[in-house]
Coordinates of C-alpha atoms and ligand atoms in Angstrom, one line a residue:
X1 CA 0.0 0.0 0.0
X2 CA 1.2 3.5 -0.9
X3 CA 2.0 5.3 2.4
X4 CA 1.3 8.8 1.0
X5 CA -2.0 10.0 2.3
X6 CA -2.4 13.2 0.4
X7 CA -3.7 11.7 -2.8
X8 CA -6.3 13.6 -5.0
X9 CA -9.0 11.2 -3.8
X10 CA -8.2 11.9 -0.2
X11 CA -8.2 15.6 -0.7
X12 CA -11.6 15.3 -2.4
X13 CA -12.9 13.1 0.4
X14 CA -11.8 15.7 3.0
X15 CA -13.4 18.5 1.1
X16 CA -16.7 16.6 0.9
X17 CA -16.7 16.4 4.7
X18 CA -16.0 20.1 5.4
X19 CA -18.7 22.7 6.0
X20 CA -19.5 24.4 2.7
X21 CA -19.7 28.2 2.2
X22 CA -23.2 29.5 2.1
X23 CA -24.9 32.8 1.0
X24 CA -22.6 35.7 0.1
X25 CA -19.3 33.8 0.9
X26 CA -20.4 31.1 -1.5
X27 CA -21.0 33.7 -4.2
X28 CA -17.6 35.1 -3.6
X29 CA -15.9 31.7 -3.8
X30 CA -17.8 30.8 -7.0
X31 CA -17.0 34.2 -8.5
X32 CA -13.3 33.8 -7.7
X33 CA -13.2 30.3 -9.3
X34 CA -15.0 31.5 -12.4
X35 CA -12.5 34.4 -12.9
X36 CA -9.5 32.2 -12.0
X37 CA -8.7 34.4 -8.9
X38 CA -6.7 32.3 -6.5
X39 CA -8.4 32.3 -3.1
X40 CA -7.5 29.9 -0.2
X41 CA -8.4 26.3 -0.7
X42 CA -11.4 24.9 1.4
X43 CA -9.1 22.9 3.8
X44 CA -6.9 26.0 4.2
X45 CA -10.0 28.1 4.9
X46 CA -11.2 25.6 7.5
X47 CA -7.7 25.7 9.2
X48 CA -7.7 29.5 9.2
X49 CA -11.1 29.6 10.9
X50 CA -9.9 27.2 13.7
X51 CA -6.7 29.1 14.2
X52 CA -8.4 32.5 14.4
X53 CA -10.9 31.2 16.9
X54 CA -8.1 29.5 19.0
X55 CA -5.7 32.5 19.0
X56 CA -8.5 35.0 19.3
X57 CA -6.4 37.8 17.8
X58 CA -7.7 41.4 18.3
X59 CA -5.5 42.5 15.4
X60 CA -4.8 40.6 12.2
X61 CA -2.6 41.6 9.2
X62 CA -2.9 39.9 5.9
X63 CA -0.7 40.2 2.8
X64 CA -2.7 39.4 -0.4
X65 CA -6.3 40.4 -0.2
X66 CA -7.6 39.3 -3.7
X67 CA -11.4 39.8 -3.5
X68 CA -11.4 39.7 0.3
X69 CA -12.5 36.1 0.8
X70 CA -9.9 35.0 3.5
X71 CA -10.1 38.5 5.1
X72 CA -13.8 38.0 5.5
X73 CA -13.7 34.5 7.0
X74 CA -10.9 35.5 9.4
X75 CA -12.7 38.7 10.4
X76 CA -15.9 36.7 11.1
X77 CA -14.0 34.5 13.6
X78 CA -12.3 37.3 15.4
X79 CA -13.4 38.4 18.9
X80 CA -15.8 41.3 19.2
X81 CA -13.9 44.5 18.6
X82 CA -11.2 42.8 16.5
X83 CA -9.8 44.5 13.4
X84 CA -8.1 43.2 10.3
X85 CA -5.8 45.0 7.9
X86 CA -5.3 43.4 4.5
X87 CA -2.7 44.6 1.9
X88 CA -3.3 44.4 -1.9
X89 CA -1.2 45.7 -4.8
X90 CA -3.9 45.3 -7.5
X91 CA -6.3 48.3 -7.5
X92 CA -9.1 46.4 -9.2
X93 CA -8.8 43.5 -6.6
X94 CA -8.7 46.0 -3.8
X95 CA -11.9 47.7 -5.1
X96 CA -13.7 44.4 -5.4
X97 CA -12.6 43.4 -1.9
X98 CA -13.9 46.7 -0.5
X99 CA -17.3 46.1 -2.2
X100 CA -17.6 42.6 -0.9
X101 CA -16.5 43.5 2.6
X102 CA -19.1 46.3 2.7
X103 CA -21.8 43.9 1.4
X104 CA -20.9 41.5 4.2
X105 CA -21.1 44.3 6.8
X106 CA -17.4 44.1 7.6
X107 CA -16.2 47.5 6.3
X108 CA -15.8 48.9 9.9
X109 CA -13.7 45.9 11.0
X110 CA -11.6 45.3 7.8
X111 CA -9.3 47.9 6.2
X112 CA -7.9 47.2 2.7
X113 CA -4.5 48.8 2.4
X114 CA -3.5 49.5 -1.2
X115 CA 0.0 49.0 -2.4
X116 CA 3.0 46.6 -2.3
X117 CA 2.8 44.6 0.9
X118 CA 6.5 44.8 1.7
X119 CA 6.4 48.7 1.4
X120 CA 3.1 48.9 3.4
X121 CA 4.5 46.7 6.2
X122 CA 7.5 49.0 6.6
X123 CA 5.1 51.9 7.3
X124 CA 3.0 50.0 9.9
X125 CA 3.9 50.4 13.6
X126 CA 1.1 49.0 15.8
X127 CA 1.7 45.3 16.5
X128 CA -0.5 42.4 15.3
X129 CA -1.5 39.2 17.1
X130 CA -1.7 37.2 13.8
X131 CA -0.1 37.8 10.4
X132 CA -1.2 35.8 7.4
X133 CA 1.1 35.9 4.3
X134 CA -0.6 35.1 1.0
X135 CA 0.8 37.7 -1.5
X136 CA 3.8 37.4 -3.8
X137 CA 5.5 34.0 -2.9
X138 CA 8.9 35.2 -4.0
X139 CA 8.7 38.1 -1.5
X140 CA 8.2 35.9 1.6
X141 CA 11.7 36.5 2.9
X142 CA 11.1 40.3 2.8
X143 CA 7.8 39.9 4.6
X144 CA 9.4 37.8 7.3
X145 CA 11.7 40.5 8.5
X146 CA 8.8 42.9 8.9
X147 CA 6.5 40.2 10.3
X148 CA 8.9 39.6 13.1
X149 CA 9.0 43.3 13.9
X150 CA 5.2 43.6 13.8
X151 CA 4.2 40.4 15.6
X152 CA 3.3 40.5 19.3
X153 CA 5.2 38.0 21.6
X154 CA 3.4 34.6 21.1
X155 CA 1.8 36.1 18.0
X156 CA 1.0 33.7 15.1
X157 CA 2.5 33.8 11.6
X158 CA 0.7 31.8 8.9
X159 CA 2.2 31.5 5.4
X160 CA 0.3 29.9 2.6
X161 CA 1.4 28.1 -0.6
X162 CA 4.9 27.3 0.8
X163 CA 5.0 23.9 -1.0
X164 CA 3.8 25.5 -4.2
X165 CA 2.2 22.4 -5.7
X166 CA 5.3 20.4 -4.7
X167 CA 7.6 22.7 -6.7
X168 CA 9.9 23.2 -3.6
X169 CA 10.8 19.5 -3.6
X170 CA 11.0 18.9 -7.4
X171 CA 14.4 17.8 -8.8
X172 CA 13.6 18.9 -12.3
X173 CA 12.2 22.4 -12.6
X174 CA 11.4 24.5 -15.7
X175 CA 13.6 27.5 -16.1
X176 CA 10.7 29.9 -15.5
X177 CA 10.0 28.3 -12.0
X178 CA 13.6 28.2 -10.8
X179 CA 13.7 31.6 -9.1
X180 CA 10.5 31.0 -7.1
X181 CA 11.7 27.5 -6.1
X182 CA 15.0 28.8 -4.9
X183 CA 13.3 31.7 -3.0
X184 CA 10.7 29.5 -1.3
X185 CA 13.3 26.8 -0.3
X186 CA 15.5 29.6 1.2
X187 CA 12.5 31.1 3.0
X188 CA 11.5 27.7 4.5
X189 CA 15.0 26.9 5.6
X190 CA 15.2 30.3 7.3
X191 CA 11.8 30.1 8.9
X192 CA 12.1 26.5 10.1
X193 CA 15.3 27.3 11.9
X194 CA 14.6 30.8 13.0
X195 CA 15.6 31.4 16.6
X196 CA 12.6 33.7 17.2
X197 CA 9.9 31.3 15.8
X198 CA 8.6 27.9 16.7
X199 CA 7.4 26.5 13.3
X200 CA 5.5 23.6 11.9
X201 CA 5.2 22.9 8.2
X202 CA 1.9 21.3 7.3
X203 CA 1.0 19.5 4.1
X204 CA -2.5 21.0 4.0
X205 CA -3.8 22.7 0.8
X206 CA -0.8 24.1 -1.0
X207 CA 1.4 23.8 2.1
X208 CA 1.2 26.0 5.1
X209 CA 3.6 27.1 7.8
X210 CA 2.4 27.9 11.3
X211 CA 4.9 29.8 13.4
X212 CA 4.6 31.2 16.9
X213 CA 6.8 34.1 17.8
X214 CA 8.8 33.0 20.9
X215 CA 8.4 35.1 24.0
X216 CA 11.9 34.8 25.4
X217 CA 11.4 32.2 28.1
X218 CA 13.3 28.9 28.3
X219 CA 14.8 28.6 24.8
Ligands
SAM1 C1 -3.4 34.1 -3.5 S1 -4.1 35.7 -3.8 C2 -4.8 36.1 -2.2 C3 -6.0 35.3 -1.8 C4 -6.7 35.7 -0.5 N1 -5.7 35.8 0.6 C5 -7.8 34.7 -0.2 O1 -7.5 33.6 0.2 O2 -8.9 35.1 -0.4 C6 -2.7 36.7 -3.8 C7 -3.0 38.2 -3.9 O3 -1.8 38.9 -3.6 C8 -1.7 40.1 -4.4 N2 -0.3 40.5 -4.5 C9 0.7 40.0 -5.3 N3 1.8 40.6 -5.1 C10 1.6 41.5 -4.1 C11 2.4 42.5 -3.4 N4 3.7 42.6 -3.7 N5 1.8 43.2 -2.5 C12 0.5 43.1 -2.2 N6 -0.3 42.2 -2.8 C13 0.2 41.4 -3.7 C14 -2.3 39.6 -5.8 O4 -2.7 40.7 -6.5 C15 -3.4 38.7 -5.3 O5 -4.6 39.4 -5.2

């Protein structure tokens, strides 16, 4: 028997068991799929909801808004009074996200920050309890430095698509994918051994890292 559990059939089976989006969120997910806009996978969305409810972050920062789907599901799981800032470089995406977040009644809790996420992060000062990286995968190293500065002690850093459909471990890679492979492998090596983070790499969705910012303490 093959000992790999993450087959396509297993993924489909897991997805069939998860709660499905309803109402406006379902419309957003369908719209994203129809327009080929990459939003987080269903199993990633389920994990994000659990993590936000567990960590109960009052302040969340997201890199990569797209149409605001993950921002919406995270915001809905935050404690009362929680706020979420999400950064998006594409003006059309940011506009769509603003409209969707308004339609969902989240416009007072979620702020869409327009511009390059790395530049925007450098301008932010108030710390966040949870940071979710889901923008340009080749920029993750740059985001890491700023995320460390902006995370509260014991804050949670979540990075999506870190396995990039298996590209990180591929031995033969097309020329056009070499840079992203090199950058992601470098990022993972750095994060997995970073003295300020306790990190777990999960084979969920397209690969996710969960890192907790260490709070001094005993090593
Ligand atoms: C995978 S999508 C985000 C999906 C979204 N988090 C969700 O699950 O609903 C990545 C988004 O990051 C944006 N992006 C790419 N490079 C960026 C950058 N340098 N700064 C900010 N946003 C960027 C893209 O325009 C795209 O909308």
